[in-house]
Coordinates of C-alpha atoms and ligand atoms in Angstrom, one line a residue:
M575 CA 107.6 95.3 104.5
P576 CA 108.0 91.8 103.7
T577 CA 111.1 89.7 104.2
T578 CA 110.9 87.4 101.2
W579 CA 109.7 87.6 97.5
K580 CA 109.1 84.9 95.2
I581 CA 109.4 85.4 91.5
E582 CA 108.5 82.9 88.5
P583 CA 109.0 84.3 85.0
S584 CA 106.2 83.0 82.6
T585 CA 109.1 82.1 80.0
G586 CA 111.2 80.0 82.6
F587 CA 114.0 82.5 81.7
I588 CA 115.3 85.6 83.7
E589 CA 117.9 88.3 83.9
I590 CA 118.9 89.8 87.2
F591 CA 120.5 93.2 86.9
D592 CA 122.3 95.2 89.3
E593 CA 121.4 98.8 88.3
K594 CA 123.9 100.6 90.5
K595 CA 126.9 98.4 89.2
K596 CA 125.3 98.2 85.8
Q597 CA 126.0 94.7 85.4
S598 CA 124.0 91.6 85.0
V599 CA 124.6 89.1 88.0
Y600 CA 122.5 86.4 86.4
S601 CA 121.0 85.7 83.2
G602 CA 119.4 82.2 82.4
K603 CA 117.0 79.4 83.3
A604 CA 114.9 79.9 86.4
A605 CA 111.7 78.5 87.2
Q606 CA 111.6 80.3 90.7
I607 CA 113.7 82.8 92.3
V608 CA 113.5 83.4 96.1
I609 CA 114.8 86.5 97.5
S610 CA 115.1 86.9 101.5
A611 CA 116.1 89.7 103.6
M612 CA 119.5 89.3 105.6
K613 CA 121.0 91.0 108.4
G614 CA 123.0 94.2 107.7
G615 CA 120.6 95.5 104.9
K616 CA 121.5 92.8 102.4
M617 CA 119.6 90.2 100.6
K618 CA 120.0 86.7 99.4
V619 CA 118.9 85.7 96.1
A620 CA 118.5 81.9 95.3
V621 CA 117.6 80.5 91.7
D622 CA 115.7 77.4 91.7
E623 CA 117.2 76.5 95.1
R624 CA 120.3 75.3 93.6
K625 CA 122.4 78.2 92.9
S626 CA 122.5 81.1 95.4
L627 CA 123.7 84.4 94.5
Y628 CA 124.5 85.6 98.0
Y629 CA 124.3 89.1 99.6
F630 CA 123.3 92.0 97.6
S631 CA 122.9 95.3 99.2
N632 CA 122.0 97.2 95.8
E633 CA 118.4 97.2 94.2
L634 CA 118.2 94.2 91.6
L635 CA 116.0 94.4 88.8
F636 CA 114.2 91.0 87.8
S637 CA 113.2 90.7 84.2
P638 CA 111.6 88.0 82.3
V639 CA 113.3 87.1 79.3
G640 CA 111.9 85.5 76.3
R641 CA 109.5 86.0 73.4
P642 CA 106.4 88.5 74.5
P643 CA 103.7 88.0 76.1
I644 CA 105.7 87.8 79.1
N645 CA 105.3 88.3 82.6
L646 CA 106.4 87.5 86.2
K647 CA 104.4 85.8 88.9
V648 CA 105.3 87.5 92.2
S649 CA 104.3 86.9 95.7
S650 CA 105.6 88.8 98.8
G651 CA 105.9 87.4 102.3
G652 CA 104.2 84.1 101.4
K653 CA 101.1 85.7 100.4
K654 CA 99.1 85.1 97.1
S655 CA 100.9 85.5 94.0
Y656 CA 100.1 88.0 91.3
S657 CA 101.2 88.2 87.8
Y658 CA 102.7 91.6 86.4
R659 CA 103.9 93.0 83.3
G660 CA 107.3 94.6 83.2
S661 CA 110.1 93.9 85.8
L662 CA 110.3 93.7 89.5
A663 CA 112.9 95.8 91.4
V664 CA 113.8 94.7 94.9
S665 CA 115.9 96.3 97.4
P666 CA 116.7 95.9 101.0
Q667 CA 114.9 98.4 103.3
K668 CA 114.3 98.8 107.0
G669 CA 115.0 95.2 107.7
G670 CA 112.6 94.1 104.9
L671 CA 112.6 93.9 101.3
R672 CA 110.8 96.4 98.9
G673 CA 109.5 95.4 95.7
V674 CA 108.6 97.7 92.9
N675 CA 106.7 96.7 89.8
I676 CA 108.4 98.8 86.8
V677 CA 105.9 99.2 84.0
D678 CA 104.6 101.0 81.1
I679 CA 102.0 103.5 82.0
E680 CA 99.8 102.1 79.2
D681 CA 100.2 98.5 80.5
Y682 CA 99.6 99.8 84.1
L683 CA 96.1 101.2 82.8
K684 CA 95.0 97.9 81.4
S685 CA 94.8 96.7 85.0
V686 CA 93.6 100.1 86.6
V687 CA 90.6 100.8 84.4
P688 CA 88.7 97.6 85.2
S689 CA 89.3 98.2 88.8
E690 CA 87.9 101.7 88.6
I691 CA 84.7 101.3 86.4
Y692 CA 81.8 98.7 85.6
N693 CA 83.4 96.2 83.4
R694 CA 80.6 96.3 81.0
A695 CA 80.4 99.9 80.7
P696 CA 80.0 100.9 76.9
D697 CA 83.1 101.9 75.0
A698 CA 82.9 105.8 75.4
A699 CA 82.7 105.3 79.2
Q700 CA 85.6 102.8 79.4
Q701 CA 87.6 105.5 77.2
A702 CA 86.6 108.4 79.3
Q703 CA 87.5 106.4 82.5
T704 CA 90.7 105.7 81.0
I705 CA 91.6 109.2 79.9
A706 CA 90.6 110.3 83.4
A707 CA 92.9 107.7 85.1
R708 CA 95.8 108.2 82.8
T709 CA 95.5 111.9 83.6
Y710 CA 95.2 111.2 87.4
A711 CA 98.4 109.1 87.4
V712 CA 100.5 111.6 85.2
R713 CA 99.4 114.5 87.7
N714 CA 100.3 112.5 90.7
L715 CA 103.5 110.8 89.9
K716 CA 105.1 112.6 92.5
R717 CA 102.6 111.7 95.4
H718 CA 105.1 109.2 97.0
S719 CA 108.5 111.1 96.1
G720 CA 110.7 112.4 98.8
S721 CA 111.7 109.8 101.7
E722 CA 109.1 107.2 100.1
N723 CA 111.0 107.5 96.8
F724 CA 108.2 105.8 94.6
Q725 CA 105.6 107.0 92.3
L726 CA 102.1 105.4 92.7
C727 CA 100.9 103.0 95.0
D728 CA 98.5 100.2 94.1
K729 CA 95.8 101.1 96.6
V730 CA 92.7 103.5 96.5
H731 CA 95.0 106.3 97.6
C732 CA 96.5 106.4 94.1
Q733 CA 94.6 104.0 92.0
V734 CA 93.7 100.5 92.4
Y735 CA 96.4 98.4 90.5
S736 CA 96.6 94.6 90.7
G737 CA 98.4 93.3 87.6
I738 CA 97.4 91.2 84.9
A739 CA 94.7 89.3 86.7
R740 CA 92.5 92.4 86.8
E741 CA 92.7 92.9 82.9
I742 CA 89.7 92.8 80.6
K743 CA 89.2 93.1 77.0
L744 CA 87.1 96.2 77.0
A745 CA 89.5 98.2 79.0
T746 CA 92.4 97.1 77.3
K747 CA 90.7 98.2 74.0
A748 CA 89.9 101.6 75.5
V749 CA 93.7 101.8 76.7
K750 CA 94.8 101.3 73.1
E751 CA 92.1 103.6 71.5
T752 CA 93.0 106.5 73.8
N753 CA 96.8 105.9 73.8
G754 CA 98.6 108.8 75.7
K755 CA 95.6 110.9 75.9
I756 CA 95.3 113.2 78.9
L757 CA 93.2 116.1 79.9
I758 CA 94.9 119.4 80.6
Y759 CA 93.9 122.6 81.9
G760 CA 96.4 125.4 80.9
S761 CA 99.5 123.6 80.4
E762 CA 99.0 121.1 83.3
P763 CA 97.2 117.8 83.5
A764 CA 93.9 118.4 85.2
N765 CA 92.9 117.1 88.4
T766 CA 90.5 114.4 87.0
V767 CA 89.0 113.1 90.1
Y768 CA 86.1 110.8 89.7
H769 CA 83.3 109.1 91.9
S770 CA 80.7 106.3 91.6
N771 CA 77.3 108.0 91.4
C772 CA 76.7 111.6 92.3
G773 CA 73.0 111.3 93.2
G774 CA 71.9 113.8 90.4
Y775 CA 74.0 116.7 91.1
I776 CA 77.8 117.1 90.8
I777 CA 79.1 119.4 93.5
D778 CA 81.8 121.9 93.5
S779 CA 85.3 120.8 94.7
R780 CA 85.1 123.3 97.6
A781 CA 81.7 121.7 98.9
A782 CA 83.5 118.4 99.2
W783 CA 86.9 119.6 100.4
K784 CA 88.3 123.0 101.2
G785 CA 90.6 124.9 98.9
S786 CA 90.7 127.4 96.0
P787 CA 87.9 127.1 93.4
V788 CA 88.9 124.8 90.5
P789 CA 87.1 126.1 87.3
Y790 CA 86.5 122.7 86.0
L791 CA 85.3 121.0 89.2
L792 CA 82.1 122.8 89.7
G793 CA 78.6 122.1 91.0
H794 CA 75.9 121.3 88.2
Y795 CA 73.1 119.2 87.1
D796 CA 74.3 115.8 86.0
G797 CA 72.3 115.9 82.8
V798 CA 70.3 117.8 80.4
S799 CA 67.8 120.3 81.8
G800 CA 64.3 118.5 81.7
Q801 CA 65.9 115.1 81.5
K802 CA 66.7 112.6 84.2
P803 CA 70.4 112.6 85.2
F804 CA 72.8 110.8 83.4
C805 CA 73.8 108.6 86.2
Q806 CA 69.9 107.3 86.6
Y807 CA 70.4 106.1 83.0
G808 CA 73.7 104.5 83.9
K809 CA 72.4 102.9 87.0
L810 CA 69.5 101.2 84.9
I811 CA 72.2 100.1 82.4
K812 CA 74.3 98.3 85.1
Q813 CA 71.2 96.8 86.7
N814 CA 70.0 95.6 83.1
Q815 CA 66.8 97.3 83.6
K816 CA 66.9 99.6 80.6
T817 CA 63.1 99.5 80.1
E818 CA 62.6 103.0 79.1
K819 CA 63.7 104.8 75.9
L820 CA 67.0 106.8 76.3
P821 CA 66.8 110.5 75.4
K822 CA 68.8 111.5 72.1
P823 CA 72.3 113.0 72.7
Q824 CA 72.2 116.8 72.4
T825 CA 74.5 118.8 70.2
S826 CA 75.3 121.2 73.2
I827 CA 74.6 121.0 76.8
T828 CA 74.6 124.4 78.9
I829 CA 76.0 123.6 82.1
S830 CA 74.4 125.9 84.8
K831 CA 76.7 126.4 87.7
M832 CA 75.5 125.7 91.2
N833 CA 76.9 127.5 94.4
A834 CA 79.5 125.5 96.3
Q835 CA 77.2 124.5 99.0
S836 CA 74.6 122.9 96.9
K837 CA 74.3 119.5 97.6
K838 CA 70.8 118.3 96.9
A839 CA 70.3 114.8 95.3
T840 CA 67.6 113.1 93.4
H841 CA 68.8 109.6 94.3
K842 CA 71.3 108.0 96.5
S843 CA 74.9 109.0 95.8
F844 CA 78.2 107.1 96.2
G845 CA 81.6 108.8 96.4
H846 CA 82.5 112.5 97.1
R847 CA 80.5 113.7 94.0
V848 CA 83.2 115.8 92.4
G849 CA 84.3 115.6 88.8
M850 CA 83.2 112.6 86.7
C851 CA 80.2 110.7 87.8
Q852 CA 80.9 107.2 86.5
D853 CA 77.4 106.1 86.2
G854 CA 76.8 109.3 84.6
A855 CA 79.5 108.5 82.1
I856 CA 77.9 105.1 81.6
G857 CA 74.7 106.7 81.0
M858 CA 76.1 109.3 78.3
A859 CA 77.8 106.7 76.7
A860 CA 74.7 104.4 76.4
I861 CA 72.8 107.5 75.2
G862 CA 75.4 108.2 72.3
Y863 CA 77.8 110.7 73.7
N864 CA 81.5 110.0 72.7
A865 CA 84.4 109.8 75.3
R866 CA 85.6 113.5 74.3
Q867 CA 81.9 114.8 74.9
V868 CA 81.6 112.9 78.4
L869 CA 84.9 114.5 79.3
A870 CA 83.9 118.0 78.2
F871 CA 80.7 117.6 80.2
Y872 CA 82.4 116.5 83.6
Y873 CA 85.5 118.6 83.1
P874 CA 84.4 121.6 81.3
G875 CA 87.0 123.8 80.2
T876 CA 89.7 121.2 79.9
K877 CA 91.3 120.2 76.8
M878 CA 92.7 116.9 75.3
A879 CA 96.4 116.4 74.9
T880 CA 98.5 113.5 73.8
M881 CA 101.5 112.5 75.9
N882 CA 104.9 112.9 73.8
Y883 CA 105.6 109.2 73.8
A884 CA 102.1 108.6 71.9
V885 CA 102.9 111.2 69.1
N886 CA 105.9 111.6 66.8
G887 CA 106.6 115.2 67.8
S888 CA 108.3 116.7 70.8
E889 CA 105.6 118.4 72.4
P890 CA 102.2 117.3 73.6
V891 CA 99.6 117.8 70.9
E892 CA 96.3 119.4 71.8
T893 CA 93.3 118.2 69.7
P894 CA 90.3 120.5 69.6
P895 CA 87.9 119.5 72.1
I896 CA 84.2 118.8 70.8
V897 CA 82.3 121.3 73.1
V898 CA 79.1 119.9 74.4
A899 CA 79.5 121.7 77.5
A900 CA 79.3 125.7 77.8
A901 CA 82.3 126.1 80.2
P902 CA 82.0 128.7 82.5
R903 CA 84.6 131.2 82.0
P904 CA 87.2 131.0 85.2
A905 CA 87.2 133.6 87.6
Q906 CA 90.7 132.8 88.5
Q907 CA 93.6 130.7 87.7
V908 CA 93.2 127.0 88.6
S909 CA 94.5 125.8 91.8
L910 CA 97.6 124.0 91.3
V911 CA 97.4 122.0 94.5
A912 CA 95.3 118.9 93.8
P913 CA 92.2 119.0 95.9
P914 CA 92.3 115.6 97.8
N915 CA 89.9 112.7 97.3
P916 CA 88.2 112.0 100.6
T917 CA 89.8 108.7 100.6
Q918 CA 93.1 110.4 100.5
I919 CA 92.6 113.1 103.0
N920 CA 94.1 111.0 105.9
A921 CA 97.0 109.9 103.9
L922 CA 97.5 113.4 102.9
R923 CA 97.3 114.6 106.6
R924 CA 99.9 112.1 107.2
N925 CA 102.3 113.3 104.5
S926 CA 102.0 116.9 103.6
K927 CA 104.8 116.6 101.2
T928 CA 102.3 115.2 98.7
V929 CA 101.3 118.8 97.6
Q930 CA 102.8 119.2 94.2
S931 CA 103.9 122.5 92.5
N932 CA 102.9 123.3 88.9
R933 CA 106.8 123.1 87.8
S934 CA 107.2 119.5 89.0
I935 CA 104.0 118.5 87.1
K936 CA 105.8 120.0 84.1
D937 CA 109.1 118.5 84.8
T938 CA 107.5 115.0 85.2
L939 CA 105.9 115.3 81.7
K940 CA 109.2 115.9 80.3
Q941 CA 110.6 113.1 82.3
I942 CA 108.0 110.7 81.0
A943 CA 108.5 111.9 77.5
A944 CA 112.3 111.3 77.8
S945 CA 112.0 107.9 79.3
R946 CA 109.5 106.7 76.8
N947 CA 111.6 108.0 73.9
D948 CA 114.8 106.3 75.1
S949 CA 115.0 103.3 72.7
A950 CA 118.0 102.2 74.6
A951 CA 116.0 101.4 77.6
T952 CA 113.5 98.2 77.2
S953 CA 109.9 99.3 77.1
L954 CA 109.5 98.5 80.9
R955 CA 111.0 101.4 82.9
K956 CA 108.3 103.7 83.4
I957 CA 105.9 103.6 86.3
F958 CA 106.7 102.0 89.6
W959 CA 105.0 100.6 92.6
T960 CA 104.8 97.7 94.8
P961 CA 102.7 94.8 93.8
G962 CA 100.8 93.6 97.1
Q963 CA 102.3 96.5 99.4
P964 CA 100.9 99.8 99.9
G965 CA 104.3 101.4 99.2
I966 CA 105.6 101.6 95.8
S967 CA 108.5 103.0 93.9
R968 CA 110.6 105.8 93.0
S969 CA 111.2 108.4 90.2
I970 CA 111.5 108.0 86.7
Y971 CA 115.3 107.6 85.2
Ligands
ZN2001 ZN1 99.2 106.4 96.7
ZN2002 ZN1 75.6 111.5 88.4

């Protein structure tokens, strides 16, 4: 936990708000604000080294003021600074200061997507990745609840987030084009795990980690029977070696399920090999499949839904999926416990509280909807995490 935070609003104006007391403690000009941890669980706030607003023990919310686009340049513990959209909440904690970036989920994704997929991936692959990342975020908002009291961290454990510096046009476009879209199975967000390259065969979630079978995370060939795996085409595109003709897109693809133990690969694999193969998604997009078809292939049997905040109704609206994959009938209900991603297993072992119930996900969806529809709030208070720190924030309010 750092003991200092430096904040620079891009507009040169800031508002500092004490949420507990519901009052603004400062509003005006500020080139730089320095927050330092003090004894007794307090913090000192200095605006431009001149005025010191001493001794706060409550969390303070720092928001840039001015005409958008606006952001905050933030650094903690004297480290490199990063620019973030939204606001920063800072509170004294365990002798240090915890910072939490409070940002709209759609803005969050603008930074996450480029960190998670090849930056020049074709549109449909960017969109599929965005929907998978949005679904993953929504499903895992309670991963750091409890005593940690935040939603998502900015590391691989949740999804890599590093603020504005990581944003690129192609991904931002994909975020806008897929506004609020997630994949659901039943009425829950699906567990949209993804990996870099499956090596030709996606494996069943049970072959990667134990747990109950998940109907849409099954082992199957990453491609059309008789053709090369999609990820081989994707890899060629990434390496700019597209010398051979790509196959034509199929109107339907039958997924032939492999048994849980099957792990054979046609080429080198990267990652856990469960769910969406990112190189495969790039290959599919280059061949001409759209994002919906990519997702139907990698998460067969899931449906597309739209988060409340992106529609005018009160309930998420399902759009009919374009079926390219013959989804195997689930033999049993989907497990509501998220199979952990291998990079997450150690963290999960350390904190078994991260397992979430069906009910909590539903509640979270409702909370997000309520939060997004609350026009009294600024458009900022949505998703929380700590920039530059592995710990992140707290629940939606
Ligand atoms: Zn995390
Ligand atoms: Zn693959």
